[in-house]
């Protein structure tokens, strides 16, 4: 599997690419090309063009969850397709948890997807599922992540509307991830880890049956994390003995330092290209 970081908060020195708070990964595996998330704007498209990554050839788009910094770039991507010579005869899958399309709010701001759930049908075949879904022989969408521990995902993030139309706390049940099953173990690829990074890794191991963790890459949802949460997160990850962690996006410096004190942490940013067996 080849993973190219098209968008992240962090940019790497001397690459002269653009960053923004968001995520977009281009994944090549089993002869297919998959995007995980599309960031907040069209920055990932500009970066792809600079790096020579063709977006006209993608087979599937996966949304890790429905927040704006992971979904709003989808409208720009459809405009890009509309302006390009990409044939509409080859359909692109759009894969997500069903709640990824539910309106989301933070106070008076809309922080969810800014397109209707039934939009873009000229280009996309939507697959909504809470269950694990196989994109390729070796790449799985995990669906809804069980929240088995008592220290992660304890607080809502923003609000959604309940059946009566009242605003209630959003537990972001749509937060999911991808897992690659390689010869040397699994690679867990997250967007924001609202479900809890330890919960996600635990579930990836359960679904695949492989306890060898090659790498975990993505946002770990560790910003201004309290020391008890950070300590338990470090221990929760360390017990799986991952070969490498690539924390990015919503993982602050203090969290990276804490993780690096216990495991092998490598820097990642826009332009990073990672290969896994």
PDB file of C-alpha atoms in Angstrom:
ATOM      1  CA  UNK A   1       0.000   0.000   0.000  1.00  0.00           C
ATOM      2  CA  UNK A   2       1.173   3.473  -0.878  1.00  0.00           C
ATOM      3  CA  UNK A   3      -0.230   6.396   1.127  1.00  0.00           C
ATOM      4  CA  UNK A   4       0.348  10.004   0.057  1.00  0.00           C
ATOM      5  CA  UNK A   5      -0.601  12.851   2.381  1.00  0.00           C
ATOM      6  CA  UNK A   6      -2.400  15.418   0.226  1.00  0.00           C
ATOM      7  CA  UNK A   7      -3.578  17.508   3.168  1.00  0.00           C
ATOM      8  CA  UNK A   8      -2.706  17.982   6.820  1.00  0.00           C
ATOM      9  CA  UNK A   9      -2.210  20.819   9.310  1.00  0.00           C
ATOM     10  CA  UNK A  10       1.537  20.292   8.991  1.00  0.00           C
ATOM     11  CA  UNK A  11       3.687  20.951   5.925  1.00  0.00           C
ATOM     12  CA  UNK A  12       7.194  19.620   5.468  1.00  0.00           C
ATOM     13  CA  UNK A  13      10.229  21.861   4.985  1.00  0.00           C
ATOM     14  CA  UNK A  14      11.387  22.435   1.402  1.00  0.00           C
ATOM     15  CA  UNK A  15       8.296  20.833  -0.172  1.00  0.00           C
ATOM     16  CA  UNK A  16       6.426  24.119  -0.816  1.00  0.00           C
ATOM     17  CA  UNK A  17       2.981  22.589  -0.517  1.00  0.00           C
ATOM     18  CA  UNK A  18      -0.126  23.990   1.168  1.00  0.00           C
ATOM     19  CA  UNK A  19      -1.611  23.009   4.511  1.00  0.00           C
ATOM     20  CA  UNK A  20      -4.870  23.644   6.316  1.00  0.00           C
ATOM     21  CA  UNK A  21      -6.611  22.139   9.344  1.00  0.00           C
ATOM     22  CA  UNK A  22      -7.981  19.012   7.717  1.00  0.00           C
ATOM     23  CA  UNK A  23      -7.119  15.621   6.281  1.00  0.00           C
ATOM     24  CA  UNK A  24      -6.843  14.056   2.835  1.00  0.00           C
ATOM     25  CA  UNK A  25      -4.928  10.858   2.066  1.00  0.00           C
ATOM     26  CA  UNK A  26      -4.483   9.290  -1.364  1.00  0.00           C
ATOM     27  CA  UNK A  27      -4.174   5.522  -1.004  1.00  0.00           C
ATOM     28  CA  UNK A  28      -3.077   3.093  -3.727  1.00  0.00           C
ATOM     29  CA  UNK A  29      -3.761  -0.545  -2.907  1.00  0.00           C
ATOM     30  CA  UNK A  30      -4.710  -3.686  -4.826  1.00  0.00           C
ATOM     31  CA  UNK A  31      -4.870  -1.771  -8.108  1.00  0.00           C
ATOM     32  CA  UNK A  32      -7.381   0.756  -6.746  1.00  0.00           C
ATOM     33  CA  UNK A  33      -7.081   4.411  -5.706  1.00  0.00           C
ATOM     34  CA  UNK A  34      -8.921   5.656  -2.654  1.00  0.00           C
ATOM     35  CA  UNK A  35      -9.225   9.078  -1.002  1.00  0.00           C
ATOM     36  CA  UNK A  36      -9.778   9.266   2.735  1.00  0.00           C
ATOM     37  CA  UNK A  37     -11.446  12.634   3.383  1.00  0.00           C
ATOM     38  CA  UNK A  38     -11.219  15.811   1.303  1.00  0.00           C
ATOM     39  CA  UNK A  39     -10.268  18.543   3.763  1.00  0.00           C
ATOM     40  CA  UNK A  40     -12.007  21.886   4.119  1.00  0.00           C
ATOM     41  CA  UNK A  41     -11.331  23.508   0.723  1.00  0.00           C
ATOM     42  CA  UNK A  42      -9.662  22.826  -2.628  1.00  0.00           C
ATOM     43  CA  UNK A  43      -6.137  22.820  -1.157  1.00  0.00           C
ATOM     44  CA  UNK A  44      -5.791  19.040  -1.549  1.00  0.00           C
ATOM     45  CA  UNK A  45      -6.476  19.381  -5.284  1.00  0.00           C
ATOM     46  CA  UNK A  46      -3.700  21.953  -5.668  1.00  0.00           C
ATOM     47  CA  UNK A  47      -1.298  19.747  -3.718  1.00  0.00           C
ATOM     48  CA  UNK A  48      -2.214  16.703  -5.803  1.00  0.00           C
ATOM     49  CA  UNK A  49      -1.477  18.600  -9.009  1.00  0.00           C
ATOM     50  CA  UNK A  50       1.880  19.797  -7.650  1.00  0.00           C
ATOM     51  CA  UNK A  51       2.817  16.245  -6.622  1.00  0.00           C
ATOM     52  CA  UNK A  52       1.613  14.673  -9.866  1.00  0.00           C
ATOM     53  CA  UNK A  53      -1.156  12.673  -8.195  1.00  0.00           C
ATOM     54  CA  UNK A  54      -4.116  12.212 -10.541  1.00  0.00           C
ATOM     55  CA  UNK A  55      -7.511  12.635  -8.916  1.00  0.00           C
ATOM     56  CA  UNK A  56      -9.341  11.789 -12.129  1.00  0.00           C
ATOM     57  CA  UNK A  57      -8.485   8.115 -11.598  1.00  0.00           C
ATOM     58  CA  UNK A  58      -9.792   7.573  -8.076  1.00  0.00           C
ATOM     59  CA  UNK A  59     -12.160   4.672  -7.509  1.00  0.00           C
ATOM     60  CA  UNK A  60     -13.562   5.538  -4.084  1.00  0.00           C
ATOM     61  CA  UNK A  61     -13.865   8.361  -1.565  1.00  0.00           C
ATOM     62  CA  UNK A  62     -14.184   7.478   2.113  1.00  0.00           C
ATOM     63  CA  UNK A  63     -15.394   9.976   4.691  1.00  0.00           C
ATOM     64  CA  UNK A  64     -13.961   9.311   8.139  1.00  0.00           C
ATOM     65  CA  UNK A  65     -16.865  11.334   9.592  1.00  0.00           C
ATOM     66  CA  UNK A  66     -19.077  14.291   8.728  1.00  0.00           C
ATOM     67  CA  UNK A  67     -17.201  17.322  10.072  1.00  0.00           C
ATOM     68  CA  UNK A  68     -16.438  20.224   7.751  1.00  0.00           C
ATOM     69  CA  UNK A  69     -12.639  19.906   7.857  1.00  0.00           C
ATOM     70  CA  UNK A  70     -12.985  16.412   6.375  1.00  0.00           C
ATOM     71  CA  UNK A  71     -15.913  16.841   3.945  1.00  0.00           C
ATOM     72  CA  UNK A  72     -16.165  20.345   2.513  1.00  0.00           C
ATOM     73  CA  UNK A  73     -13.527  19.638  -0.113  1.00  0.00           C
ATOM     74  CA  UNK A  74     -15.899  17.149  -1.736  1.00  0.00           C
ATOM     75  CA  UNK A  75     -17.802  19.951  -3.467  1.00  0.00           C
ATOM     76  CA  UNK A  76     -14.540  21.269  -4.917  1.00  0.00           C
ATOM     77  CA  UNK A  77     -13.657  17.763  -6.108  1.00  0.00           C
ATOM     78  CA  UNK A  78     -16.955  17.443  -7.963  1.00  0.00           C
ATOM     79  CA  UNK A  79     -16.300  20.822  -9.612  1.00  0.00           C
ATOM     80  CA  UNK A  80     -12.838  19.541 -10.561  1.00  0.00           C
ATOM     81  CA  UNK A  81     -14.413  16.480 -12.185  1.00  0.00           C
ATOM     82  CA  UNK A  82     -16.913  18.718 -13.972  1.00  0.00           C
ATOM     83  CA  UNK A  83     -14.106  20.801 -15.479  1.00  0.00           C
ATOM     84  CA  UNK A  84     -11.930  17.820 -16.386  1.00  0.00           C
ATOM     85  CA  UNK A  85     -12.283  15.198 -19.068  1.00  0.00           C
ATOM     86  CA  UNK A  86     -13.098  12.505 -16.555  1.00  0.00           C
ATOM     87  CA  UNK A  87     -15.775  10.169 -17.882  1.00  0.00           C
ATOM     88  CA  UNK A  88     -18.946   9.850 -15.801  1.00  0.00           C
ATOM     89  CA  UNK A  89     -19.300   6.265 -17.022  1.00  0.00           C
ATOM     90  CA  UNK A  90     -16.795   5.002 -14.430  1.00  0.00           C
ATOM     91  CA  UNK A  91     -18.543   5.468 -11.123  1.00  0.00           C
ATOM     92  CA  UNK A  92     -16.845   6.511  -7.889  1.00  0.00           C
ATOM     93  CA  UNK A  93     -17.968   5.048  -4.592  1.00  0.00           C
ATOM     94  CA  UNK A  94     -18.638   7.381  -1.667  1.00  0.00           C
ATOM     95  CA  UNK A  95     -18.386   5.369   1.548  1.00  0.00           C
ATOM     96  CA  UNK A  96     -19.381   6.625   4.988  1.00  0.00           C
ATOM     97  CA  UNK A  97     -21.318   5.926   8.148  1.00  0.00           C
ATOM     98  CA  UNK A  98     -24.964   7.077   7.641  1.00  0.00           C
ATOM     99  CA  UNK A  99     -24.616   9.761  10.328  1.00  0.00           C
ATOM    100  CA  UNK A 100     -21.843  11.443   8.342  1.00  0.00           C
ATOM    101  CA  UNK A 101     -24.604  13.230   6.412  1.00  0.00           C
ATOM    102  CA  UNK A 102     -26.540  14.412   9.476  1.00  0.00           C
ATOM    103  CA  UNK A 103     -26.387  18.215  10.021  1.00  0.00           C
ATOM    104  CA  UNK A 104     -23.924  19.136  12.764  1.00  0.00           C
ATOM    105  CA  UNK A 105     -23.578  22.361  14.730  1.00  0.00           C
ATOM    106  CA  UNK A 106     -21.274  24.103  17.168  1.00  0.00           C
ATOM    107  CA  UNK A 107     -23.188  26.990  18.677  1.00  0.00           C
ATOM    108  CA  UNK A 108     -24.416  29.095  15.768  1.00  0.00           C
ATOM    109  CA  UNK A 109     -21.978  27.544  13.289  1.00  0.00           C
ATOM    110  CA  UNK A 110     -22.624  24.673  10.909  1.00  0.00           C
ATOM    111  CA  UNK A 111     -19.735  22.200  11.225  1.00  0.00           C
ATOM    112  CA  UNK A 112     -21.158  19.277   9.260  1.00  0.00           C
ATOM    113  CA  UNK A 113     -21.112  18.378   5.598  1.00  0.00           C
ATOM    114  CA  UNK A 114     -22.318  21.231   3.406  1.00  0.00           C
ATOM    115  CA  UNK A 115     -23.991  19.114   0.730  1.00  0.00           C
ATOM    116  CA  UNK A 116     -27.252  17.124   0.707  1.00  0.00           C
ATOM    117  CA  UNK A 117     -26.961  13.405   1.333  1.00  0.00           C
ATOM    118  CA  UNK A 118     -28.411  12.617  -2.107  1.00  0.00           C
ATOM    119  CA  UNK A 119     -26.194  15.051  -4.033  1.00  0.00           C
ATOM    120  CA  UNK A 120     -23.598  14.385  -6.739  1.00  0.00           C
ATOM    121  CA  UNK A 121     -25.302  11.270  -8.088  1.00  0.00           C
ATOM    122  CA  UNK A 122     -23.810  11.905 -11.521  1.00  0.00           C
ATOM    123  CA  UNK A 123     -20.413  10.967 -10.141  1.00  0.00           C
ATOM    124  CA  UNK A 124     -20.853   9.035  -6.911  1.00  0.00           C
ATOM    125  CA  UNK A 125     -22.413   5.751  -5.832  1.00  0.00           C
ATOM    126  CA  UNK A 126     -23.072   6.199  -2.143  1.00  0.00           C
ATOM    127  CA  UNK A 127     -22.491   3.346   0.281  1.00  0.00           C
ATOM    128  CA  UNK A 128     -23.632   4.065   3.839  1.00  0.00           C
ATOM    129  CA  UNK A 129     -22.929   1.418   6.434  1.00  0.00           C
ATOM    130  CA  UNK A 130     -22.364   0.963  10.134  1.00  0.00           C
ATOM    131  CA  UNK A 131     -20.727  -2.390   9.453  1.00  0.00           C
ATOM    132  CA  UNK A 132     -17.200  -3.040   8.193  1.00  0.00           C
ATOM    133  CA  UNK A 133     -17.029  -2.709   4.418  1.00  0.00           C
ATOM    134  CA  UNK A 134     -14.322  -4.131   2.189  1.00  0.00           C
ATOM    135  CA  UNK A 135     -13.060  -1.690  -0.438  1.00  0.00           C
ATOM    136  CA  UNK A 136     -10.374  -4.027  -1.749  1.00  0.00           C
ATOM    137  CA  UNK A 137      -8.934  -7.384  -0.765  1.00  0.00           C
ATOM    138  CA  UNK A 138      -6.691  -5.655   1.781  1.00  0.00           C
ATOM    139  CA  UNK A 139      -8.461  -2.389   2.664  1.00  0.00           C
ATOM    140  CA  UNK A 140     -11.446  -2.184   5.008  1.00  0.00           C
ATOM    141  CA  UNK A 141     -13.726   0.615   6.157  1.00  0.00           C
ATOM    142  CA  UNK A 142     -14.421  -0.123   9.816  1.00  0.00           C
ATOM    143  CA  UNK A 143     -17.911   1.342  10.083  1.00  0.00           C
ATOM    144  CA  UNK A 144     -19.171   2.270  13.555  1.00  0.00           C
ATOM    145  CA  UNK A 145     -16.449   1.875  16.178  1.00  0.00           C
ATOM    146  CA  UNK A 146     -17.430   0.223  19.475  1.00  0.00           C
ATOM    147  CA  UNK A 147     -16.416   2.409  22.404  1.00  0.00           C
ATOM    148  CA  UNK A 148     -15.200  -0.185  24.827  1.00  0.00           C
ATOM    149  CA  UNK A 149     -12.947   1.762  27.161  1.00  0.00           C
ATOM    150  CA  UNK A 150     -13.872   4.260  29.852  1.00  0.00           C
ATOM    151  CA  UNK A 151     -11.461   7.075  29.043  1.00  0.00           C
ATOM    152  CA  UNK A 152     -12.017   7.983  25.379  1.00  0.00           C
ATOM    153  CA  UNK A 153     -14.990   9.623  23.604  1.00  0.00           C
ATOM    154  CA  UNK A 154     -16.509  10.694  26.906  1.00  0.00           C
ATOM    155  CA  UNK A 155     -17.737  14.116  25.798  1.00  0.00           C
ATOM    156  CA  UNK A 156     -19.905  15.216  22.864  1.00  0.00           C
ATOM    157  CA  UNK A 157     -18.458  17.370  20.097  1.00  0.00           C
ATOM    158  CA  UNK A 158     -20.939  20.011  19.010  1.00  0.00           C
ATOM    159  CA  UNK A 159     -24.609  19.183  18.526  1.00  0.00           C
ATOM    160  CA  UNK A 160     -27.009  17.368  16.239  1.00  0.00           C
ATOM    161  CA  UNK A 161     -30.794  17.444  16.151  1.00  0.00           C
ATOM    162  CA  UNK A 162     -32.756  14.597  17.681  1.00  0.00           C
ATOM    163  CA  UNK A 163     -36.017  13.201  16.302  1.00  0.00           C
ATOM    164  CA  UNK A 164     -37.988  16.073  17.830  1.00  0.00           C
ATOM    165  CA  UNK A 165     -35.689  18.688  16.270  1.00  0.00           C
ATOM    166  CA  UNK A 166     -34.019  19.635  19.547  1.00  0.00           C
ATOM    167  CA  UNK A 167     -30.270  20.121  19.682  1.00  0.00           C
ATOM    168  CA  UNK A 168     -28.459  17.410  21.629  1.00  0.00           C
ATOM    169  CA  UNK A 169     -24.800  16.599  22.136  1.00  0.00           C
ATOM    170  CA  UNK A 170     -23.150  14.862  19.183  1.00  0.00           C
ATOM    171  CA  UNK A 171     -21.168  11.765  20.166  1.00  0.00           C
ATOM    172  CA  UNK A 172     -19.902  11.599  16.554  1.00  0.00           C
ATOM    173  CA  UNK A 173     -20.941   7.978  16.139  1.00  0.00           C
ATOM    174  CA  UNK A 174     -20.081   8.379  12.451  1.00  0.00           C
ATOM    175  CA  UNK A 175     -16.361   8.602  13.257  1.00  0.00           C
ATOM    176  CA  UNK A 176     -14.614   5.681  11.559  1.00  0.00           C
ATOM    177  CA  UNK A 177     -11.297   4.669  10.011  1.00  0.00           C
ATOM    178  CA  UNK A 178      -9.624   2.453   7.438  1.00  0.00           C
ATOM    179  CA  UNK A 179      -7.435  -0.570   8.084  1.00  0.00           C
ATOM    180  CA  UNK A 180      -4.954  -2.113   5.659  1.00  0.00           C
ATOM    181  CA  UNK A 181      -4.132  -5.797   6.099  1.00  0.00           C
ATOM    182  CA  UNK A 182      -0.539  -6.310   4.984  1.00  0.00           C
ATOM    183  CA  UNK A 183       1.997  -9.113   5.059  1.00  0.00           C
ATOM    184  CA  UNK A 184       3.665  -7.539   8.100  1.00  0.00           C
ATOM    185  CA  UNK A 185       0.492  -6.640   9.974  1.00  0.00           C
ATOM    186  CA  UNK A 186      -2.194  -3.982   9.900  1.00  0.00           C
ATOM    187  CA  UNK A 187      -2.012  -0.242   9.234  1.00  0.00           C
ATOM    188  CA  UNK A 188      -4.751   1.834  10.870  1.00  0.00           C
ATOM    189  CA  UNK A 189      -5.610   5.079   9.030  1.00  0.00           C
ATOM    190  CA  UNK A 190      -7.753   7.578  10.916  1.00  0.00           C
ATOM    191  CA  UNK A 191      -9.313  10.935  10.188  1.00  0.00           C
ATOM    192  CA  UNK A 192      -9.909  12.469  13.606  1.00  0.00           C
ATOM    193  CA  UNK A 193     -10.417   9.581  16.078  1.00  0.00           C
ATOM    194  CA  UNK A 194     -13.459  11.041  17.819  1.00  0.00           C
ATOM    195  CA  UNK A 195     -14.272   7.412  18.675  1.00  0.00           C
ATOM    196  CA  UNK A 196     -10.941   7.197  20.518  1.00  0.00           C
ATOM    197  CA  UNK A 197      -7.680   6.122  18.945  1.00  0.00           C
ATOM    198  CA  UNK A 198      -7.345   3.149  21.292  1.00  0.00           C
ATOM    199  CA  UNK A 199     -10.920   2.053  20.579  1.00  0.00           C
ATOM    200  CA  UNK A 200     -10.186   2.281  16.856  1.00  0.00           C
ATOM    201  CA  UNK A 201      -7.007   0.201  17.027  1.00  0.00           C
ATOM    202  CA  UNK A 202      -8.708  -2.355  19.281  1.00  0.00           C
ATOM    203  CA  UNK A 203     -11.563  -2.702  16.787  1.00  0.00           C
ATOM    204  CA  UNK A 204      -9.234  -2.913  13.777  1.00  0.00           C
ATOM    205  CA  UNK A 205      -7.466  -5.831  15.459  1.00  0.00           C
ATOM    206  CA  UNK A 206     -10.810  -7.468  16.290  1.00  0.00           C
ATOM    207  CA  UNK A 207     -12.155  -7.121  12.743  1.00  0.00           C
ATOM    208  CA  UNK A 208      -8.994  -8.297  10.976  1.00  0.00           C
ATOM    209  CA  UNK A 209      -7.877 -10.889  13.512  1.00  0.00           C
ATOM    210  CA  UNK A 210      -4.320  -9.583  13.194  1.00  0.00           C
ATOM    211  CA  UNK A 211      -2.692  -8.176  16.331  1.00  0.00           C
ATOM    212  CA  UNK A 212       0.506  -7.094  14.545  1.00  0.00           C
ATOM    213  CA  UNK A 213       0.295  -3.305  14.185  1.00  0.00           C
ATOM    214  CA  UNK A 214       2.662  -1.961  11.522  1.00  0.00           C
ATOM    215  CA  UNK A 215       1.558   1.634  11.886  1.00  0.00           C
ATOM    216  CA  UNK A 216      -1.155   4.025  12.978  1.00  0.00           C
ATOM    217  CA  UNK A 217      -1.484   7.244  11.000  1.00  0.00           C
ATOM    218  CA  UNK A 218      -3.927  10.122  11.269  1.00  0.00           C
ATOM    219  CA  UNK A 219      -5.541  12.496  13.695  1.00  0.00           C
ATOM    220  CA  UNK A 220      -5.591  11.079  17.223  1.00  0.00           C
ATOM    221  CA  UNK A 221      -7.989  13.690  18.700  1.00  0.00           C
ATOM    222  CA  UNK A 222      -5.461  14.674  21.349  1.00  0.00           C
ATOM    223  CA  UNK A 223      -5.543  18.445  21.712  1.00  0.00           C
ATOM    224  CA  UNK A 224      -5.017  19.854  25.179  1.00  0.00           C
ATOM    225  CA  UNK A 225      -5.545  16.356  26.530  1.00  0.00           C
ATOM    226  CA  UNK A 226      -5.523  16.104  30.314  1.00  0.00           C
ATOM    227  CA  UNK A 227      -2.606  14.146  31.756  1.00  0.00           C
ATOM    228  CA  UNK A 228      -4.715  11.176  32.939  1.00  0.00           C
ATOM    229  CA  UNK A 229      -6.245  10.780  29.470  1.00  0.00           C
ATOM    230  CA  UNK A 230      -2.843  11.106  27.832  1.00  0.00           C
ATOM    231  CA  UNK A 231      -1.302   8.517  30.151  1.00  0.00           C
ATOM    232  CA  UNK A 232      -4.043   5.986  29.502  1.00  0.00           C
ATOM    233  CA  UNK A 233      -3.913   6.618  25.750  1.00  0.00           C
ATOM    234  CA  UNK A 234      -0.163   5.994  25.712  1.00  0.00           C
ATOM    235  CA  UNK A 235      -0.628   2.774  27.655  1.00  0.00           C
ATOM    236  CA  UNK A 236      -3.557   1.696  25.480  1.00  0.00           C
ATOM    237  CA  UNK A 237      -1.508   2.077  22.319  1.00  0.00           C
ATOM    238  CA  UNK A 238       1.733   0.723  23.753  1.00  0.00           C
ATOM    239  CA  UNK A 239       0.193  -2.617  24.685  1.00  0.00           C
ATOM    240  CA  UNK A 240      -0.256  -3.302  20.964  1.00  0.00           C
ATOM    241  CA  UNK A 241       3.441  -2.555  20.311  1.00  0.00           C
ATOM    242  CA  UNK A 242       2.931  -0.589  17.059  1.00  0.00           C
ATOM    243  CA  UNK A 243       6.063  -0.380  14.940  1.00  0.00           C
ATOM    244  CA  UNK A 244       5.449   3.285  14.095  1.00  0.00           C
ATOM    245  CA  UNK A 245       2.999   6.040  14.936  1.00  0.00           C
ATOM    246  CA  UNK A 246       2.346   8.936  12.557  1.00  0.00           C
ATOM    247  CA  UNK A 247       0.190  11.319  14.637  1.00  0.00           C
ATOM    248  CA  UNK A 248      -1.033  14.380  12.778  1.00  0.00           C
ATOM    249  CA  UNK A 249      -3.996  16.744  12.248  1.00  0.00           C
ATOM    250  CA  UNK A 250      -5.739  17.021  15.650  1.00  0.00           C
ATOM    251  CA  UNK A 251      -2.741  15.837  17.695  1.00  0.00           C
ATOM    252  CA  UNK A 252      -0.889  18.641  19.454  1.00  0.00           C
ATOM    253  CA  UNK A 253       2.798  18.906  20.332  1.00  0.00           C
ATOM    254  CA  UNK A 254       2.398  17.802  23.939  1.00  0.00           C
ATOM    255  CA  UNK A 255       0.597  14.651  22.801  1.00  0.00           C
ATOM    256  CA  UNK A 256       3.274  13.869  20.224  1.00  0.00           C
ATOM    257  CA  UNK A 257       5.982  14.296  22.864  1.00  0.00           C
ATOM    258  CA  UNK A 258       4.147  11.974  25.257  1.00  0.00           C
ATOM    259  CA  UNK A 259       3.657   9.355  22.545  1.00  0.00           C
ATOM    260  CA  UNK A 260       7.280   9.652  21.424  1.00  0.00           C
ATOM    261  CA  UNK A 261       8.419   8.982  24.975  1.00  0.00           C
ATOM    262  CA  UNK A 262       6.899   5.509  24.805  1.00  0.00           C
ATOM    263  CA  UNK A 263       6.816   4.489  21.125  1.00  0.00           C
ATOM    264  CA  UNK A 264       8.397   5.138  17.742  1.00  0.00           C
ATOM    265  CA  UNK A 265       6.855   8.369  16.437  1.00  0.00           C
ATOM    266  CA  UNK A 266       7.695   9.829  13.036  1.00  0.00           C
ATOM    267  CA  UNK A 267       6.838  13.217  11.606  1.00  0.00           C
ATOM    268  CA  UNK A 268       4.263  13.367   8.856  1.00  0.00           C
ATOM    269  CA  UNK A 269       2.873  16.223   6.815  1.00  0.00           C
ATOM    270  CA  UNK A 270       1.674  17.311   3.407  1.00  0.00           C
ATOM    271  CA  UNK A 271       3.837  15.579   0.813  1.00  0.00           C
ATOM    272  CA  UNK A 272       4.707  12.558   2.962  1.00  0.00           C
ATOM    273  CA  UNK A 273       4.666   9.308   0.993  1.00  0.00           C
ATOM    274  CA  UNK A 274       4.512   6.105   3.051  1.00  0.00           C
ATOM    275  CA  UNK A 275       4.774   2.547   1.762  1.00  0.00           C
ATOM    276  CA  UNK A 276       3.651  -0.549   3.648  1.00  0.00           C
ATOM    277  CA  UNK A 277       4.017  -4.240   2.856  1.00  0.00           C
TER     278      UNK A 277
END
